[in-house]
CSV table of N, CA and C in Angstrom, one decimal:
chain,number,residue,atom,x,y,z
S,1,UNK,N,43.0,-70.6,4.1
S,1,UNK,CA,41.4,-70.1,3.8
S,1,UNK,C,41.4,-70.4,3.0
S,2,UNK,N,41.7,-71.1,2.4
S,2,UNK,CA,41.3,-72.3,1.3
S,2,UNK,C,40.9,-74.1,2.1
S,3,UNK,N,40.2,-73.7,3.1
S,3,UNK,CA,39.8,-74.7,3.9
S,3,UNK,C,38.2,-74.8,3.0
S,4,UNK,N,37.5,-74.6,2.7
S,4,UNK,CA,36.6,-74.4,2.2
S,4,UNK,C,37.0,-74.0,0.6
S,5,UNK,N,36.3,-75.7,-0.2
S,5,UNK,CA,36.6,-75.7,-1.2
S,5,UNK,C,35.8,-75.5,-2.3
S,6,UNK,N,34.3,-75.1,-1.9
S,6,UNK,CA,33.4,-74.2,-2.8
S,6,UNK,C,33.8,-72.5,-2.6
S,7,UNK,N,34.3,-72.3,-1.3
S,7,UNK,CA,35.3,-70.5,-1.6
S,7,UNK,C,36.2,-71.0,-2.7
S,8,UNK,N,37.2,-71.6,-2.6
S,8,UNK,CA,38.1,-72.0,-3.3
S,8,UNK,C,37.8,-72.3,-4.2
S,9,UNK,N,36.8,-72.7,-4.9
S,9,UNK,CA,36.3,-72.4,-6.3
S,9,UNK,C,36.1,-71.3,-6.7
S,10,UNK,N,35.5,-70.9,-6.2
S,10,UNK,CA,35.0,-69.2,-6.4
S,10,UNK,C,34.0,-68.9,-7.4
S,11,UNK,N,32.8,-69.5,-6.1
S,11,UNK,CA,31.7,-69.6,-6.4
S,11,UNK,C,31.3,-68.0,-6.7
S,12,UNK,N,30.2,-68.3,-7.0
S,12,UNK,CA,29.2,-66.9,-6.5
S,12,UNK,C,28.9,-66.8,-5.5
S,13,UNK,N,28.5,-67.4,-4.7
S,13,UNK,CA,28.2,-67.8,-2.9
S,13,UNK,C,28.9,-66.7,-2.3
S,14,UNK,N,28.4,-65.7,-1.9
S,14,UNK,CA,29.1,-65.0,-0.6
S,14,UNK,C,29.3,-64.9,0.8
S,15,UNK,N,31.1,-65.6,1.5
S,15,UNK,CA,31.0,-65.7,2.6
S,15,UNK,C,29.8,-65.3,3.8
S,16,UNK,N,29.3,-66.0,4.8
S,16,UNK,CA,28.6,-65.6,5.7
S,16,UNK,C,29.0,-64.9,6.7
S,17,UNK,N,30.5,-64.4,6.1
S,17,UNK,CA,31.1,-63.3,7.3
S,17,UNK,C,30.1,-61.6,6.7
S,18,UNK,N,30.0,-62.2,4.9
S,18,UNK,CA,29.6,-60.2,4.7
S,18,UNK,C,28.5,-60.6,4.0
S,19,UNK,N,26.9,-60.8,4.9
S,19,UNK,CA,26.1,-60.8,4.3
S,19,UNK,C,25.7,-60.0,3.5
S,20,UNK,N,25.2,-59.8,2.6
S,20,UNK,CA,23.8,-59.2,1.8
S,20,UNK,C,23.0,-58.1,2.2
S,21,UNK,N,24.1,-57.0,1.9
S,21,UNK,CA,23.5,-55.8,1.6
S,21,UNK,C,21.8,-55.7,1.7
S,22,UNK,N,21.2,-56.1,0.8
S,22,UNK,CA,19.8,-56.0,0.1
S,22,UNK,C,18.6,-57.1,1.0
S,23,UNK,N,19.9,-57.3,2.6
S,23,UNK,CA,18.5,-57.8,3.3
S,23,UNK,C,17.1,-56.5,4.4
S,24,UNK,N,16.5,-58.3,4.0
S,24,UNK,CA,14.6,-57.2,3.7
S,24,UNK,C,14.5,-56.5,5.0
S,25,UNK,N,15.5,-57.4,6.4
S,25,UNK,CA,15.6,-56.7,7.7
S,25,UNK,C,16.4,-55.3,8.0
S,26,UNK,N,17.1,-54.8,7.2
S,26,UNK,CA,17.8,-53.3,7.1
S,26,UNK,C,16.6,-52.5,6.7
S,27,UNK,N,15.9,-52.8,5.8
S,27,UNK,CA,15.4,-52.1,5.2
S,27,UNK,C,14.3,-51.2,5.9
């Protein structure tokens, strides 16, 4: 699962699999 260097680096960006629950569409 370390194919993406960005994710492996431990960035603050969340993966596309889990979108932020703070989306305006959800509200």
